[in-house]
Short mmCIF file of C-alpha atoms and ligand atoms in Angstrom, two decimals:
data_model
loop_
_atom_site.label_atom_id
_atom_site.label_comp_id
_atom_site.label_asym_id
_atom_site.label_seq_id
_atom_site.Cartn_x
_atom_site.Cartn_y
_atom_site.Cartn_z
CA MET A 1064 -41.73 -2.27 12.56
CA THR A 1065 -39.29 -0.85 9.98
CA ALA A 1066 -40.59 -1.23 6.42
CA LEU A 1067 -38.45 -3.68 4.46
CA GLY A 1068 -40.54 -3.74 1.31
CA VAL A 1069 -38.72 -4.27 -1.97
CA GLY A 1070 -39.75 -3.00 -5.41
CA ILE A 1071 -38.09 -4.69 -8.37
CA LEU A 1072 -37.76 -2.97 -11.75
CA GLY A 1073 -37.42 -5.69 -14.40
CA LEU A 1074 -38.23 -9.41 -14.31
CA GLY A 1075 -35.84 -10.76 -16.94
CA ASN A 1076 -32.88 -13.04 -16.23
CA VAL A 1077 -31.50 -11.35 -13.14
CA GLY A 1078 -34.91 -10.18 -11.88
CA ALA A 1079 -36.27 -13.73 -11.98
CA GLY A 1080 -33.17 -15.08 -10.22
CA THR A 1081 -33.50 -12.42 -7.52
CA VAL A 1082 -37.18 -13.22 -6.94
CA ARG A 1083 -36.35 -16.91 -6.77
CA LEU A 1084 -33.50 -16.48 -4.25
CA LEU A 1085 -35.48 -14.11 -2.01
CA GLY A 1086 -38.25 -16.74 -1.92
CA GLU A 1087 -36.13 -19.88 -1.56
CA ARG A 1088 -33.82 -18.39 1.10
CA ARG A 1089 -36.52 -16.55 3.04
CA GLU A 1090 -36.14 -18.58 6.26
CA ARG A 1091 -32.40 -18.26 6.25
CA ILE A 1092 -32.61 -14.51 5.66
CA GLU A 1093 -35.18 -14.16 8.45
CA ALA A 1094 -32.89 -16.06 10.80
CA ARG A 1095 -30.03 -13.65 10.04
CA LEU A 1096 -31.91 -10.33 9.93
CA GLY A 1097 -34.87 -11.04 12.18
CA VAL A 1098 -37.15 -10.05 9.32
CA ALA A 1099 -37.05 -10.86 5.60
CA PRO A 1100 -37.43 -8.23 2.86
CA THR A 1101 -40.79 -8.63 1.12
CA ILE A 1102 -41.36 -8.06 -2.58
CA ARG A 1103 -44.29 -5.64 -2.93
CA ARG A 1104 -44.18 -4.68 -6.62
CA ILE A 1105 -42.39 -5.78 -9.80
CA LEU A 1106 -42.24 -3.41 -12.77
CA VAL A 1107 -42.34 -5.00 -16.24
CA ARG A 1108 -43.22 -3.86 -19.75
CA ASP A 1109 -45.57 -6.72 -20.47
CA ARG A 1110 -47.63 -8.27 -17.64
CA GLU A 1111 -48.77 -11.20 -19.81
CA ARG A 1112 -45.31 -12.49 -20.75
CA GLU A 1113 -44.31 -15.91 -19.45
CA ARG A 1114 -41.71 -15.59 -16.67
CA ALA A 1115 -38.81 -17.81 -15.56
CA VAL A 1116 -40.17 -17.68 -12.01
CA GLU A 1117 -43.67 -17.92 -10.59
CA VAL A 1118 -44.97 -14.62 -9.20
CA ALA A 1119 -48.39 -13.58 -7.91
CA PRO A 1120 -49.96 -11.66 -10.83
CA GLU A 1121 -50.99 -8.79 -8.53
CA LEU A 1122 -47.29 -8.01 -7.86
CA LEU A 1123 -46.71 -7.16 -11.54
CA THR A 1124 -47.22 -3.60 -12.68
CA THR A 1125 -46.38 -1.49 -15.71
CA ASP A 1126 -46.65 1.76 -13.72
CA ILE A 1127 -43.45 3.01 -12.04
CA ASP A 1128 -45.51 5.26 -9.75
CA GLU A 1129 -46.97 2.18 -8.07
CA VAL A 1130 -43.41 1.37 -6.95
CA LEU A 1131 -42.30 4.90 -6.13
CA GLY A 1132 -45.55 5.78 -4.34
CA ASP A 1133 -45.62 2.75 -2.03
CA PRO A 1134 -44.41 3.95 1.41
CA GLU A 1135 -43.68 0.35 2.47
CA ILE A 1136 -41.05 -0.02 -0.26
CA ALA A 1137 -37.65 0.95 1.20
CA ILE A 1138 -35.41 -0.64 -1.44
CA VAL A 1139 -35.81 -0.32 -5.21
CA VAL A 1140 -33.89 -2.96 -7.19
CA GLU A 1141 -33.23 -1.83 -10.75
CA LEU A 1142 -32.71 -4.80 -13.10
CA MET A 1143 -33.97 -3.40 -16.42
CA GLY A 1144 -30.65 -2.52 -18.04
CA GLY A 1145 -29.76 0.36 -20.39
CA VAL A 1146 -29.39 4.03 -19.55
CA GLU A 1147 -32.96 5.29 -19.93
CA PRO A 1148 -35.43 4.98 -18.30
CA ALA A 1149 -33.20 3.27 -15.70
CA ARG A 1150 -31.46 6.56 -14.85
CA SER A 1151 -34.71 8.50 -14.41
CA TYR A 1152 -36.27 5.73 -12.30
CA ILE A 1153 -33.18 5.45 -10.05
CA LEU A 1154 -33.12 9.22 -9.49
CA ALA A 1155 -36.89 9.26 -8.82
CA ALA A 1156 -36.53 6.37 -6.35
CA LEU A 1157 -33.78 8.21 -4.44
CA ARG A 1158 -35.88 11.39 -4.36
CA ALA A 1159 -38.80 9.32 -3.03
CA GLY A 1160 -36.54 8.26 -0.12
CA LYS A 1161 -35.78 4.74 -1.40
CA HIS A 1162 -32.38 3.01 -1.38
CA VAL A 1163 -31.28 1.59 -4.72
CA VAL A 1164 -29.69 -1.73 -5.64
CA THR A 1165 -28.72 -2.20 -9.28
CA ALA A 1166 -26.75 -4.56 -11.51
CA ASN A 1167 -26.76 -2.05 -14.36
CA LYS A 1168 -23.15 -1.17 -15.27
CA ALA A 1169 -24.20 0.93 -18.26
CA VAL A 1170 -26.28 3.43 -16.31
CA LEU A 1171 -23.70 3.73 -13.50
CA ALA A 1172 -20.71 4.02 -15.83
CA GLU A 1173 -22.47 6.61 -18.01
CA ARG A 1174 -24.49 8.54 -15.40
CA GLY A 1175 -22.91 7.51 -12.09
CA ALA A 1176 -21.72 11.01 -11.15
CA GLU A 1177 -25.29 12.31 -11.21
CA ILE A 1178 -26.72 9.24 -9.44
CA PHE A 1179 -24.11 9.13 -6.65
CA ALA A 1180 -24.40 12.89 -6.09
CA GLU A 1181 -28.17 12.55 -5.69
CA ALA A 1182 -27.78 9.57 -3.33
CA ALA A 1183 -25.35 11.58 -1.19
CA ARG A 1184 -27.71 14.58 -1.21
CA VAL A 1185 -30.70 12.58 0.00
CA GLY A 1186 -28.70 10.25 2.28
CA ARG A 1187 -29.65 7.03 0.55
CA ALA A 1188 -27.55 4.05 -0.61
CA VAL A 1189 -26.78 2.99 -4.17
CA VAL A 1190 -25.15 -0.46 -4.20
CA PHE A 1191 -24.15 -2.33 -7.31
CA GLU A 1192 -22.27 -5.57 -6.64
CA GLY A 1193 -23.94 -7.39 -9.57
CA SER A 1194 -22.79 -4.78 -12.09
CA VAL A 1195 -19.16 -6.00 -12.20
CA ALA A 1196 -18.08 -9.65 -12.40
CA GLY A 1197 -21.62 -10.97 -11.78
CA GLY A 1198 -21.74 -13.21 -8.74
CA ILE A 1199 -18.14 -12.71 -7.59
CA PRO A 1200 -18.17 -10.61 -4.39
CA LEU A 1201 -15.55 -8.32 -5.90
CA LEU A 1202 -16.77 -4.77 -5.20
CA ARG A 1203 -17.65 -5.70 -1.62
CA SER A 1204 -14.15 -7.16 -1.16
CA LEU A 1205 -12.59 -3.95 -2.50
CA ARG A 1206 -14.91 -1.73 -0.47
CA GLU A 1207 -14.97 -3.65 2.82
CA GLY A 1208 -12.25 -6.32 2.77
CA LEU A 1209 -9.58 -3.90 1.56
CA ALA A 1210 -11.03 -0.85 3.32
CA SER A 1211 -7.80 -0.15 5.20
CA ASP A 1212 -5.51 -0.96 2.28
CA ARG A 1213 -4.43 1.12 -0.71
CA ILE A 1214 -5.18 -0.51 -4.04
CA THR A 1215 -2.49 0.27 -6.60
CA GLY A 1216 -3.54 -1.90 -9.51
CA LEU A 1217 -6.05 -4.36 -10.85
CA CYS A 1218 -6.12 -6.46 -13.92
CA GLY A 1219 -8.71 -8.96 -14.98
CA ILE A 1220 -11.13 -10.74 -17.24
CA VAL A 1221 -14.48 -8.99 -16.76
CA ASN A 1222 -16.24 -9.85 -20.00
CA GLY A 1223 -17.21 -13.51 -20.12
CA THR A 1224 -18.19 -13.40 -23.81
CA SER A 1225 -14.75 -12.24 -24.96
CA ASN A 1226 -13.06 -14.81 -22.74
CA TYR A 1227 -15.33 -17.56 -24.05
CA ILE A 1228 -14.44 -16.67 -27.66
CA LEU A 1229 -10.67 -16.35 -27.10
CA ASP A 1230 -10.69 -19.57 -25.07
CA ALA A 1231 -12.54 -21.40 -27.87
CA MET A 1232 -10.03 -20.05 -30.42
CA THR A 1233 -7.18 -21.29 -28.19
CA ARG A 1234 -8.66 -24.75 -27.63
CA THR A 1235 -9.95 -25.46 -31.13
CA GLY A 1236 -7.81 -23.35 -33.44
CA ALA A 1237 -10.97 -21.67 -34.80
CA GLY A 1238 -10.95 -18.15 -36.22
CA PHE A 1239 -12.76 -15.26 -34.56
CA ALA A 1240 -15.94 -15.47 -36.68
CA ASP A 1241 -16.45 -19.20 -36.06
CA ALA A 1242 -15.74 -18.86 -32.33
CA LEU A 1243 -18.22 -15.96 -32.11
CA ALA A 1244 -20.88 -18.02 -33.91
CA GLY A 1245 -20.23 -20.87 -31.44
CA ALA A 1246 -20.58 -18.49 -28.48
CA GLN A 1247 -23.88 -17.19 -29.90
CA ALA A 1248 -25.19 -20.73 -30.41
CA ALA A 1249 -24.26 -21.61 -26.81
CA GLY A 1250 -25.99 -18.50 -25.43
CA TYR A 1251 -22.75 -16.78 -24.35
CA ALA A 1252 -22.96 -13.96 -26.89
CA GLU A 1253 -25.80 -11.61 -27.89
CA ALA A 1254 -27.12 -11.43 -31.46
CA ASP A 1255 -25.42 -8.00 -31.51
CA PRO A 1256 -22.13 -8.77 -29.74
CA SER A 1257 -20.48 -5.39 -30.36
CA LEU A 1258 -20.53 -4.13 -26.75
CA ASP A 1259 -18.86 -7.35 -25.57
CA VAL A 1260 -16.33 -8.07 -28.33
CA GLY A 1261 -15.64 -4.35 -28.88
CA GLY A 1262 -14.54 -3.92 -25.25
CA GLY A 1263 -17.26 -1.37 -24.33
CA ASP A 1264 -18.83 -3.59 -21.67
CA ALA A 1265 -15.44 -4.19 -20.05
CA ALA A 1266 -14.75 -0.42 -20.14
CA HIS A 1267 -18.02 0.22 -18.27
CA LYS A 1268 -16.99 -2.31 -15.63
CA LEU A 1269 -13.48 -0.90 -15.42
CA ALA A 1270 -14.91 2.57 -14.80
CA LEU A 1271 -16.89 1.15 -11.86
CA LEU A 1272 -13.87 -0.76 -10.57
CA ALA A 1273 -11.85 2.46 -10.71
CA LEU A 1274 -14.57 4.23 -8.74
CA VAL A 1275 -14.51 1.67 -5.95
CA ALA A 1276 -10.79 0.80 -6.01
CA PHE A 1277 -9.26 4.22 -6.69
CA GLY A 1278 -12.12 6.59 -5.74
CA VAL A 1279 -12.11 8.29 -9.13
CA GLN A 1280 -15.06 9.14 -11.35
CA VAL A 1281 -14.14 8.33 -14.94
CA ASP A 1282 -15.97 8.89 -18.21
CA PRO A 1283 -15.87 5.37 -19.78
CA GLY A 1284 -15.56 6.99 -23.21
CA THR A 1285 -12.05 8.17 -22.21
CA ILE A 1286 -10.81 4.66 -21.38
CA ALA A 1287 -8.45 3.32 -24.09
CA THR A 1288 -10.55 0.42 -25.41
CA GLU A 1289 -9.66 -2.19 -28.01
CA GLY A 1290 -11.84 -5.20 -28.85
CA ILE A 1291 -10.84 -8.71 -29.87
CA SER A 1292 -12.21 -9.02 -33.40
CA HIS A 1293 -8.78 -8.43 -35.02
CA VAL A 1294 -7.17 -11.31 -33.10
CA THR A 1295 -6.63 -14.17 -35.57
CA ALA A 1296 -6.12 -17.90 -35.20
CA PHE A 1297 -2.55 -17.21 -36.37
CA ASP A 1298 -2.00 -14.79 -33.45
CA ILE A 1299 -3.30 -17.33 -30.95
CA ARG A 1300 -0.96 -19.98 -32.37
CA ALA A 1301 2.05 -17.68 -32.60
CA ALA A 1302 1.47 -16.44 -29.04
CA ALA A 1303 1.27 -20.04 -27.81
CA GLU A 1304 4.57 -20.86 -29.51
CA LEU A 1305 6.11 -17.92 -27.66
CA GLY A 1306 4.66 -19.12 -24.31
CA PHE A 1307 1.60 -16.84 -24.07
CA VAL A 1308 -2.19 -17.06 -23.99
CA ILE A 1309 -4.25 -14.16 -25.40
CA LYS A 1310 -6.86 -12.74 -22.99
CA SER A 1311 -8.98 -9.60 -23.13
CA LEU A 1312 -7.97 -7.72 -19.98
CA ALA A 1313 -9.27 -4.65 -18.18
CA ILE A 1314 -6.27 -3.01 -16.53
CA GLY A 1315 -6.19 -0.20 -13.99
CA GLN A 1316 -3.10 1.31 -12.42
CA ARG A 1317 -2.63 4.08 -9.92
CA ASP A 1318 0.64 5.75 -8.99
CA GLU A 1319 1.87 9.19 -7.98
CA HIS A 1320 1.29 10.44 -11.56
CA GLY A 1321 -2.40 9.49 -11.67
CA VAL A 1322 -4.69 6.71 -12.84
CA GLY A 1323 -4.39 4.78 -16.11
CA LEU A 1324 -7.19 2.54 -17.43
CA ARG A 1325 -7.26 0.38 -20.53
CA VAL A 1326 -9.05 -2.58 -22.08
CA HIS A 1327 -7.33 -4.64 -24.77
CA PRO A 1328 -6.37 -8.14 -25.87
CA THR A 1329 -3.20 -9.01 -23.99
CA LEU A 1330 -0.53 -11.68 -24.23
CA VAL A 1331 -0.44 -13.30 -20.79
CA PRO A 1332 2.41 -15.70 -19.84
CA ARG A 1333 1.12 -19.28 -19.88
CA ASP A 1334 1.89 -19.78 -16.17
CA HIS A 1335 0.12 -16.58 -15.02
CA VAL A 1336 -3.05 -17.09 -12.91
CA LEU A 1337 -5.21 -15.29 -15.46
CA ALA A 1338 -4.02 -17.56 -18.30
CA GLY A 1339 -5.99 -20.51 -16.89
CA VAL A 1340 -9.36 -18.71 -16.73
CA GLN A 1341 -11.54 -20.64 -19.16
CA GLY A 1342 -14.93 -20.29 -20.81
CA ALA A 1343 -17.15 -17.46 -19.62
CA PHE A 1344 -15.55 -17.23 -16.18
CA ASN A 1345 -14.26 -13.93 -14.80
CA ALA A 1346 -11.19 -13.29 -12.65
CA VAL A 1347 -9.66 -10.11 -11.31
CA LEU A 1348 -6.19 -9.86 -9.80
CA VAL A 1349 -5.87 -6.94 -7.38
CA GLN A 1350 -2.65 -5.47 -6.08
CA SER A 1351 -2.72 -3.51 -2.82
CA ASP A 1352 0.03 -2.13 -0.58
CA ALA A 1353 -0.56 -4.08 2.61
CA LEU A 1354 -2.15 -7.32 1.34
CA GLY A 1355 -0.15 -7.67 -1.89
CA PRO A 1356 -1.86 -9.65 -4.67
CA SER A 1357 -5.36 -11.10 -4.19
CA LEU A 1358 -7.44 -12.96 -6.76
CA TYR A 1359 -11.25 -12.97 -7.25
CA TYR A 1360 -12.60 -15.69 -9.52
CA GLY A 1361 -16.01 -17.08 -10.45
CA ARG A 1362 -19.03 -16.77 -12.71
CA GLY A 1363 -19.23 -13.24 -14.07
CA ALA A 1364 -22.80 -13.48 -15.37
CA GLY A 1365 -25.93 -15.62 -15.47
CA MET A 1366 -29.30 -15.60 -13.76
CA MET A 1367 -28.44 -17.17 -10.40
CA PRO A 1368 -24.80 -15.98 -10.00
CA THR A 1369 -25.83 -12.37 -10.58
CA ALA A 1370 -28.90 -12.79 -8.35
CA VAL A 1371 -26.58 -13.83 -5.50
CA ALA A 1372 -24.84 -10.46 -5.79
CA VAL A 1373 -28.13 -8.56 -6.01
CA VAL A 1374 -29.62 -10.30 -2.97
CA SER A 1375 -26.43 -9.70 -0.97
CA ASP A 1376 -26.83 -5.97 -1.73
CA ILE A 1377 -30.50 -6.06 -0.66
CA LEU A 1378 -29.52 -7.73 2.61
CA GLU A 1379 -26.71 -5.26 3.24
CA VAL A 1380 -29.03 -2.29 2.81
CA ALA A 1381 -31.74 -4.02 4.88
CA ARG A 1382 -29.29 -4.65 7.72
CA ASP A 1383 -28.19 -1.00 7.68
CA ILE A 1384 -31.82 0.18 7.68
CA LEU A 1385 -32.57 -2.06 10.68
CA ALA A 1386 -29.44 -0.77 12.43
CA GLY A 1387 -30.74 2.79 12.02
CA LEU A 1388 -27.77 3.82 9.88
CA TYR A 1389 -29.78 6.11 7.65
CA SER A 1390 -31.53 7.93 10.48
CA ARG A 1391 -28.16 9.30 11.60
CA PRO A 1392 -26.31 12.11 9.80
CA GLY A 1393 -22.95 11.42 8.12
CA PRO A 1394 -21.70 9.21 5.31
CA SER A 1395 -23.27 5.76 5.02
CA GLY A 1396 -20.13 4.20 3.56
CA HIS A 1397 -22.08 2.87 0.57
CA VAL A 1398 -21.57 5.70 -1.84
CA PRO A 1399 -17.92 5.90 -2.89
CA SER A 1400 -16.33 9.24 -2.16
CA THR A 1401 -15.56 10.73 -5.54
CA THR A 1402 -14.48 13.97 -7.02
CA SER A 1403 -17.51 15.61 -8.59
CA LYS A 1404 -15.80 15.97 -11.99
CA PRO A 1405 -14.48 13.04 -14.03
CA VAL A 1406 -10.68 12.79 -13.71
CA SER A 1407 -8.35 12.82 -16.71
CA LEU A 1408 -6.69 9.50 -17.25
CA ARG A 1409 -3.00 9.03 -17.98
CA PRO A 1410 -2.64 8.74 -21.76
CA LEU A 1411 -2.13 5.28 -23.25
CA ALA A 1412 0.94 6.66 -25.07
CA GLU A 1413 2.76 6.71 -21.70
CA VAL A 1414 2.09 3.06 -20.87
CA VAL A 1415 5.28 1.01 -21.06
CA CYS A 1416 4.95 -2.66 -21.99
CA ALA A 1417 6.36 -5.20 -24.43
CA HIS A 1418 4.47 -5.78 -27.69
CA TYR A 1419 3.69 -8.55 -30.14
CA LEU A 1420 3.82 -7.36 -33.75
CA ARG A 1421 2.47 -9.30 -36.72
CA PHE A 1422 2.81 -8.18 -40.32
CA ARG A 1423 3.12 -9.62 -43.78
CA ALA A 1424 6.04 -8.47 -45.91
CA PRO A 1425 7.55 -9.39 -49.27
CA HIS A 1426 10.24 -12.03 -48.78
CA VAL A 1427 13.03 -9.95 -50.32
CA PRO A 1428 16.32 -8.75 -48.86
CA GLY A 1429 16.24 -5.44 -46.98
CA VAL A 1430 12.59 -5.42 -45.84
CA LEU A 1431 13.30 -6.66 -42.34
CA GLY A 1432 16.27 -4.34 -42.03
CA ARG A 1433 14.07 -1.36 -42.93
CA VAL A 1434 11.43 -2.29 -40.31
CA ALA A 1435 14.10 -2.92 -37.66
CA ALA A 1436 15.73 0.44 -38.46
CA CYS A 1437 12.36 2.26 -38.07
CA LEU A 1438 11.80 0.57 -34.72
CA GLY A 1439 15.36 1.36 -33.62
CA ARG A 1440 15.02 5.04 -34.46
CA HIS A 1441 12.12 5.22 -31.95
CA GLY A 1442 13.96 3.31 -29.22
CA VAL A 1443 12.12 0.01 -29.83
CA SER A 1444 14.32 -3.08 -29.27
CA ILE A 1445 13.35 -6.48 -30.65
CA ARG A 1446 13.46 -9.36 -28.19
CA ARG A 1447 12.42 -12.20 -30.51
CA MET A 1448 11.48 -12.65 -34.11
CA ALA A 1449 9.95 -15.47 -36.12
CA GLN A 1450 9.04 -15.84 -39.78
CA GLU A 1451 6.57 -18.14 -41.48
CA THR A 1452 7.52 -20.02 -44.63
CA PRO A 1453 6.81 -17.64 -47.54
CA SER A 1454 3.49 -18.23 -49.32
CA ALA A 1455 3.01 -18.62 -53.09
CA ASP A 1456 2.90 -14.83 -53.62
CA GLY A 1457 6.36 -14.55 -52.09
CA SER A 1458 5.23 -12.76 -48.93
CA ALA A 1459 5.72 -14.10 -45.42
CA ALA A 1460 4.08 -13.44 -42.08
CA MET A 1461 6.51 -12.06 -39.50
CA VAL A 1462 6.11 -11.98 -35.76
CA MET A 1463 8.19 -9.83 -33.44
CA LEU A 1464 8.26 -9.45 -29.69
CA THR A 1465 9.62 -6.11 -28.54
CA GLU A 1466 11.26 -5.17 -25.28
CA PRO A 1467 9.09 -2.90 -23.07
CA VAL A 1468 8.59 0.46 -24.75
CA ALA A 1469 6.24 3.43 -24.37
CA ASP A 1470 3.05 2.86 -26.39
CA GLY A 1471 3.47 6.24 -28.08
CA SER A 1472 7.04 5.47 -29.25
CA LEU A 1473 5.97 2.20 -30.83
CA ALA A 1474 2.99 3.89 -32.50
CA ALA A 1475 5.33 6.50 -34.04
CA ALA A 1476 7.69 3.75 -35.25
CA LEU A 1477 4.85 1.85 -36.91
CA VAL A 1478 3.62 4.98 -38.68
CA GLU A 1479 7.11 5.50 -40.05
CA ALA A 1480 7.41 1.84 -41.10
CA ALA A 1481 4.25 2.33 -43.21
CA LEU A 1482 3.29 -1.35 -43.03
CA PRO A 1483 -0.11 -2.68 -41.90
CA VAL A 1484 0.92 -4.14 -38.53
CA THR A 1485 -1.29 -5.85 -35.97
CA ARG A 1486 0.05 -5.19 -32.52
CA LEU A 1487 -0.98 -6.69 -29.22
CA ARG A 1488 0.33 -5.71 -25.80
CA LEU A 1489 2.01 -8.05 -23.35
CA LEU A 1490 1.06 -8.08 -19.71
CA ALA A 1491 3.68 -6.00 -17.89
CA GLU A 1492 6.10 -8.21 -15.98
P1 LIG B 2699 -33.37 -8.85 -19.35
O1 LIG B 2699 -33.43 -10.32 -19.26
O2 LIG B 2699 -33.43 -8.20 -20.69
O3 LIG B 2699 -34.57 -8.26 -18.46
C1 LIG B 2699 -34.93 -6.92 -18.44
C2 LIG B 2699 -36.25 -6.76 -17.74
O4 LIG B 2699 -36.51 -5.36 -17.60
C3 LIG B 2699 -37.45 -7.37 -18.46
O5 LIG B 2699 -38.25 -8.04 -17.52
C4 LIG B 2699 -38.20 -6.17 -19.02
O6 LIG B 2699 -39.60 -6.31 -18.99
C5 LIG B 2699 -37.85 -5.09 -18.03
N1 LIG B 2699 -37.82 -3.77 -18.65
C6 LIG B 2699 -36.94 -3.31 -19.57
N2 LIG B 2699 -37.25 -2.03 -19.92
C7 LIG B 2699 -38.33 -1.71 -19.17
C8 LIG B 2699 -39.12 -0.54 -19.07
N3 LIG B 2699 -38.86 0.55 -19.82
N4 LIG B 2699 -40.17 -0.55 -18.22
C9 LIG B 2699 -40.45 -1.64 -17.49
N5 LIG B 2699 -39.75 -2.78 -17.53
C10 LIG B 2699 -38.70 -2.80 -18.37
O7 LIG B 2699 -32.06 -8.30 -18.63
P2 LIG B 2699 -31.10 -9.07 -17.59
O8 LIG B 2699 -30.19 -9.97 -18.33
O9 LIG B 2699 -31.91 -9.59 -16.47
O10 LIG B 2699 -30.20 -7.85 -17.07
C11 LIG B 2699 -30.70 -6.90 -16.16
C12 LIG B 2699 -29.56 -6.01 -15.70
O11 LIG B 2699 -28.58 -6.80 -15.04
C13 LIG B 2699 -28.82 -5.30 -16.84
O12 LIG B 2699 -28.42 -4.02 -16.42
C14 LIG B 2699 -27.61 -6.18 -17.07
O13 LIG B 2699 -26.50 -5.47 -17.61
C15 LIG B 2699 -27.32 -6.61 -15.66
N6 LIG B 2699 -26.54 -7.85 -15.57
C16 LIG B 2699 -27.01 -8.95 -16.21
C17 LIG B 2699 -26.30 -10.13 -16.11
C18 LIG B 2699 -26.77 -11.38 -16.80
O14 LIG B 2699 -26.10 -12.42 -16.68
N7 LIG B 2699 -27.90 -11.38 -17.45
C19 LIG B 2699 -25.08 -10.16 -15.37
C20 LIG B 2699 -24.67 -9.01 -14.70
C21 LIG B 2699 -25.41 -7.85 -14.81
P3 LIG B 2699 -40.40 -7.31 -19.98
O15 LIG B 2699 -39.93 -8.68 -19.55
O16 LIG B 2699 -41.84 -7.12 -19.68
O17 LIG B 2699 -39.97 -6.98 -21.35
#
């Protein structure tokens, strides 16, 4: 009988959900596969800690070698998070002949090249559905459902915390700080929210999406990334008056000139499908040549949603083991084919889109003319303009919408205008 033992690294949120699903759905899994994967070891830091799921105490270990050295364990499921020791344990598992399932976007985005190269060398799978958009079967849809298609673009909400905050600001009129505090109180934001609200988490996920959708290995540090903390209640209101909702989007585009990736708050037309994504939900809109647009929507995080993705990966690997896939030479189809070196992304300066500009200026004749002249000199046309009633100090907040313009041209115009301007990009039409 083929060994279908599973070793789990980490018994936190996702680990507990995975253990629970594997137990509760055992009969159903057995009916589909003929045999159900069996958990043989669970690595934790602290064996005495209370867990969200009941496990036999003898399954818990603090020694990674008890997982790596067990010949009955065919699949190692890494659910610890972070880059180290996750990276070392994943590499050691592959070298010990194990397949790897992980939901850890950080380790794959930062060290994926090394991990995928090792998996290819030893002929083992690394699957990672839970690492992007939680429970939504997004990567599998891109990898399998669109296998014969050519994906040209994707654009979506992949960080539930940022969406929760912007949605709360939109619904209640709250400022960023109050909405963040509300998200923390409701358990949707970490005590240190910087990776989420700074856009870093979305950049990690976008790097993995680019790997699966476009087949390119990207250093997430090279993705143009802008967080949401500078978006004000005024911006949300002004955008709404202009017919837009502000969302933090991860955007990837591929054309004959290369691949462009960016994460930033974006003005989305009110009637666009992404505008209605509320709370901590995720949604990704994919554009491909043959299918056209397709939308993937659901819970992007949480114990049970993410566990669904992890268990689906375990079952996929188990099915391939039972089918003898790994005893034959040739690609397994799990590891994306990538160039060995990270690709250079198209610079943000080349991206052409319309912009929202907000600035405060003295309410005196000539100021607007000077700003408009600066913009004009750099080829930036103004589509709409609105001005608040001047405040007691005589200054007034101005909002402008530009026509589509290269990011770099607008940046040069704003430097010349020498005014502190907040600018947000519009979703390309
Ligand atoms: P978590 O609740 O913090 O759990 C982490 C677990 O890993 C804990 O059980 C911890 O053990 C164990 N662990 C950490 N470092 C370890 C080490 N050096 N040696 C042994 N055990 C170690 O994390 P989580 O929320 O489940 O997330 C797990 C992974 O899933 C992360 O990569 C995360 O990004 C990803 N993910 C999470 C979600 C979500 O909704 N939570 C969604 C998508 C993806 P102790 O309990 O003994 O401390």
